[in-house]
Amino acid sequence: MKTILCFGDSNTWGYNPSNQQRFGPDERWTGVLRNQLGAGFRIIEEGLNGRTTVWDDPIEGFKNGMNYLIPCIESHKPFDLITIMLGTNDLKCRFSVSAFDIAESVGVLVRHVLQSTVGPDETSPAILLMAPPPLARLGDYDEMFEGGTEKSQRFGSYYQTKALELGCEFLDTSEFIQSSDLDGIHFEQEEHRKLGEAVARKISGIVS
């Protein structure tokens, strides 16, 4: 049995932009991934609404991905692979960080996993770094994410550079999906399906 941890934010949790509820277990991209990979794989979903890479949120609180990552991977180990898709919430103007610094921040998380012993036989697991797609039409979130749309369009190139630097696998999700115009941030159900299938294809070439 291969074990995969999917570490992310509301788009890993499965936030539905049409009704602000959660997509069902088989509708979320993580569920699609599980069904695509089959019985030989166990998928652990670790998505949190509002989660950042390394930043403490002064308004929402308890969203710092770095603070949770280590106890999370120590609790669920061992893993064969960990996917990390974070950075969208770092675009909130309250954090005042560039796309470059967001990629650097997600790199901090990757380094911690690479330096860990939570993989098979106390090695480090494989890592799939996933660049979130750019923001779409923001609507009600426009002021919260002011300036974020342009920054998000640079995620793919910066994340790919970081993945190459650190020697981990990379997936640019914008090649397969787009954020919903319903709120500019989250994925509609069809995008979850496409993303789950794309991640399954990628993982099948990494973990067998």
Tab-separated table of C-alpha atoms in Angstrom, residues 20-198:
chain	number	residue	atom	x	y	z
A	20	GLN	CA	-19.656	27.828	-0.015
A	21	GLN	CA	-19.994	24.214	1.122
A	22	ARG	CA	-17.611	21.283	0.680
A	23	PHE	CA	-17.570	19.021	-2.336
A	24	GLY	CA	-18.205	15.358	-1.572
A	25	PRO	CA	-15.371	12.865	-1.012
A	26	ASP	CA	-15.474	11.593	-4.595
A	27	GLU	CA	-15.936	15.074	-6.089
A	28	ARG	CA	-12.824	16.643	-4.592
A	29	TRP	CA	-9.642	16.321	-6.640
A	30	THR	CA	-8.147	14.239	-3.858
A	31	GLY	CA	-11.047	11.802	-4.152
A	32	VAL	CA	-10.695	11.675	-7.923
A	33	LEU	CA	-6.999	10.982	-7.371
A	34	ARG	CA	-7.797	8.126	-4.991
A	35	ASN	CA	-10.243	6.557	-7.436
A	36	GLN	CA	-7.850	6.944	-10.364
A	37	LEU	CA	-4.903	5.372	-8.552
A	38	GLY	CA	-6.940	2.485	-7.192
A	39	ALA	CA	-6.838	0.122	-4.245
A	40	GLY	CA	-3.068	0.108	-3.861
A	41	PHE	CA	-2.991	3.720	-2.695
A	42	ARG	CA	-4.097	5.514	0.465
A	43	ILE	CA	-4.751	9.256	0.170
A	44	ILE	CA	-4.587	11.474	3.258
A	45	GLU	CA	-6.335	14.819	2.718
A	46	GLU	CA	-4.866	17.758	4.633
A	47	GLY	CA	-6.598	20.834	3.251
A	48	LEU	CA	-7.411	23.878	5.401
A	49	ASN	CA	-9.371	26.937	4.314
A	50	GLY	CA	-7.128	30.007	4.382
A	51	ARG	CA	-3.872	28.101	4.902
A	52	THR	CA	-0.712	30.046	4.025
A	53	THR	CA	2.795	28.799	3.384
A	54	VAL	CA	4.724	30.280	6.308
A	55	TRP	CA	2.730	33.358	7.333
A	56	ASP	CA	0.787	33.948	10.547
A	57	ASP	CA	-2.607	35.414	9.672
A	58	PRO	CA	-3.356	38.316	12.046
A	59	ILE	CA	-7.070	38.205	11.224
A	60	GLU	CA	-8.057	34.565	10.737
A	61	GLY	CA	-5.360	32.943	12.888
A	62	PHE	CA	-4.041	29.352	12.922
A	63	LYS	CA	-3.406	29.288	9.161
A	64	ASN	CA	0.389	28.992	9.066
A	65	GLY	CA	1.206	25.909	6.985
A	66	MET	CA	4.750	25.674	8.298
A	67	ASN	CA	3.580	25.444	11.907
A	68	TYR	CA	1.285	22.519	11.083
A	69	LEU	CA	3.394	20.659	8.530
A	70	ILE	CA	5.888	18.987	10.859
A	71	PRO	CA	3.401	17.606	13.423
A	72	CYS	CA	1.166	16.587	10.525
A	73	ILE	CA	3.780	14.521	8.718
A	74	GLU	CA	5.090	13.047	11.956
A	75	SER	CA	1.547	12.021	12.890
A	76	HIS	CA	0.646	10.330	9.598
A	77	LYS	CA	4.036	8.875	8.554
A	78	PRO	CA	5.303	7.006	6.644
A	79	PHE	CA	4.554	8.463	3.214
A	80	ASP	CA	5.647	7.523	-0.250
A	81	LEU	CA	4.809	10.964	-1.628
A	82	ILE	CA	3.585	14.360	-0.417
A	83	THR	CA	1.858	16.884	-2.662
A	84	ILE	CA	2.032	20.556	-1.688
A	85	MET	CA	-0.294	23.104	-3.294
A	86	LEU	CA	-0.176	26.380	-1.380
A	87	GLY	CA	0.390	30.053	-2.114
A	88	THR	CA	-3.010	31.409	-3.084
A	89	ASN	CA	-3.765	32.764	0.394
A	90	ASP	CA	-0.311	34.365	0.543
A	91	LEU	CA	-1.637	36.689	-2.180
A	92	LYS	CA	-3.885	38.473	0.319
A	93	CYS	CA	-2.690	42.061	0.511
A	94	ARG	CA	-2.419	41.803	4.320
A	95	PHE	CA	0.785	39.771	3.813
A	96	SER	CA	2.435	42.129	1.282
A	97	VAL	CA	4.610	39.459	-0.344
A	98	SER	CA	5.699	39.044	-3.955
A	99	ALA	CA	5.208	35.996	-6.167
A	100	PHE	CA	8.937	35.368	-5.843
A	101	ASP	CA	8.729	35.356	-2.044
A	102	ILE	CA	5.700	33.071	-2.114
A	103	ALA	CA	7.703	30.561	-4.145
A	104	GLU	CA	10.566	30.953	-1.673
A	105	SER	CA	8.114	30.339	1.170
A	106	VAL	CA	6.718	27.154	-0.322
A	107	GLY	CA	10.329	26.111	-0.813
A	108	VAL	CA	10.776	26.304	2.962
A	109	LEU	CA	8.071	23.659	3.347
A	110	VAL	CA	9.653	21.466	0.688
A	111	ARG	CA	13.034	21.664	2.430
A	112	HIS	CA	11.532	20.562	5.726
A	113	VAL	CA	10.032	17.493	4.054
A	114	LEU	CA	13.296	16.729	2.258
A	115	GLN	CA	15.148	16.891	5.570
A	116	SER	CA	12.622	14.643	7.302
A	117	THR	CA	12.571	10.892	7.838
A	118	VAL	CA	8.845	10.406	7.206
A	119	GLY	CA	9.310	8.346	4.049
A	120	PRO	CA	9.753	4.580	3.700
A	121	ASP	CA	12.478	3.157	5.960
A	122	GLU	CA	13.022	6.600	7.529
A	123	THR	CA	14.039	8.224	4.260
A	124	SER	CA	12.453	11.404	2.930
A	125	PRO	CA	9.388	10.898	0.721
A	126	ALA	CA	8.983	12.055	-2.857
A	127	ILE	CA	7.467	15.528	-3.189
A	128	LEU	CA	5.169	16.896	-5.879
A	129	LEU	CA	5.130	20.705	-5.782
A	130	MET	CA	1.963	22.018	-7.424
A	131	ALA	CA	1.687	25.628	-8.584
A	132	PRO	CA	-1.869	26.919	-8.019
A	133	PRO	CA	-3.617	28.373	-11.085
A	134	PRO	CA	-3.867	32.161	-11.423
A	135	LEU	CA	-6.727	34.004	-9.798
A	136	ALA	CA	-9.766	34.734	-11.977
A	137	ARG	CA	-12.410	37.475	-11.601
A	138	LEU	CA	-12.444	38.124	-7.866
A	139	GLY	CA	-15.734	39.893	-7.216
A	140	ASP	CA	-16.282	40.111	-3.451
A	141	TYR	CA	-12.658	39.114	-2.803
A	142	ASP	CA	-11.228	41.902	-4.965
A	143	GLU	CA	-10.074	44.157	-2.133
A	144	MET	CA	-8.754	41.303	0.007
A	145	PHE	CA	-6.577	40.099	-2.882
A	146	GLU	CA	-5.756	43.511	-4.338
A	147	GLY	CA	-2.757	43.129	-6.645
A	148	GLY	CA	-2.858	39.356	-6.326
A	149	THR	CA	-4.032	38.483	-9.817
A	150	GLU	CA	-0.865	39.677	-11.519
A	151	LYS	CA	1.313	37.969	-8.914
A	152	SER	CA	-0.550	34.679	-9.324
A	153	GLN	CA	0.221	34.640	-13.045
A	154	ARG	CA	3.898	34.186	-12.164
A	155	PHE	CA	3.376	31.179	-9.900
A	156	GLY	CA	4.083	28.611	-12.603
A	157	SER	CA	7.529	29.882	-13.553
A	158	TYR	CA	8.676	30.635	-10.006
A	159	TYR	CA	7.441	27.315	-8.609
A	160	GLN	CA	9.068	25.389	-11.430
A	161	THR	CA	12.372	27.125	-10.743
A	162	LYS	CA	12.061	26.273	-7.065
A	163	ALA	CA	11.246	22.623	-7.813
A	164	LEU	CA	14.299	22.335	-10.058
A	165	GLU	CA	16.477	23.952	-7.402
A	166	LEU	CA	15.291	21.554	-4.702
A	167	GLY	CA	15.104	18.449	-6.869
A	168	CYS	CA	11.417	17.677	-6.400
A	169	GLU	CA	8.660	16.896	-8.885
A	170	PHE	CA	6.558	19.752	-10.299
A	171	LEU	CA	3.080	20.230	-11.734
A	172	ASP	CA	1.743	23.515	-13.114
A	173	THR	CA	-1.980	23.171	-12.477
A	174	SER	CA	-2.768	26.050	-14.860
A	175	GLU	CA	-2.015	23.663	-17.719
A	176	PHE	CA	-5.120	21.680	-16.763
A	177	ILE	CA	-7.516	23.876	-14.773
A	178	GLN	CA	-8.562	27.441	-14.017
A	179	SER	CA	-10.034	29.220	-11.021
A	180	SER	CA	-13.777	29.870	-11.087
A	181	ASP	CA	-15.215	33.237	-12.085
A	182	LEU	CA	-17.772	32.685	-9.319
A	183	ASP	CA	-15.226	33.944	-6.783
A	184	GLY	CA	-11.900	34.024	-8.619
A	185	ILE	CA	-10.167	31.631	-6.232
A	186	HIS	CA	-11.756	28.213	-5.949
A	187	PHE	CA	-12.260	25.313	-8.351
A	188	GLU	CA	-15.591	24.155	-9.722
A	189	GLN	CA	-16.372	20.453	-9.781
A	190	GLU	CA	-15.191	19.856	-13.344
A	191	GLU	CA	-11.836	21.429	-12.489
A	192	HIS	CA	-11.507	19.086	-9.500
A	193	ARG	CA	-12.060	16.160	-11.849
A	194	LYS	CA	-9.462	17.365	-14.327
A	195	LEU	CA	-6.938	18.132	-11.606
A	196	GLY	CA	-7.393	14.777	-9.902
A	197	GLU	CA	-6.822	12.979	-13.180
A	198	ALA	CA	-3.744	15.080	-13.993
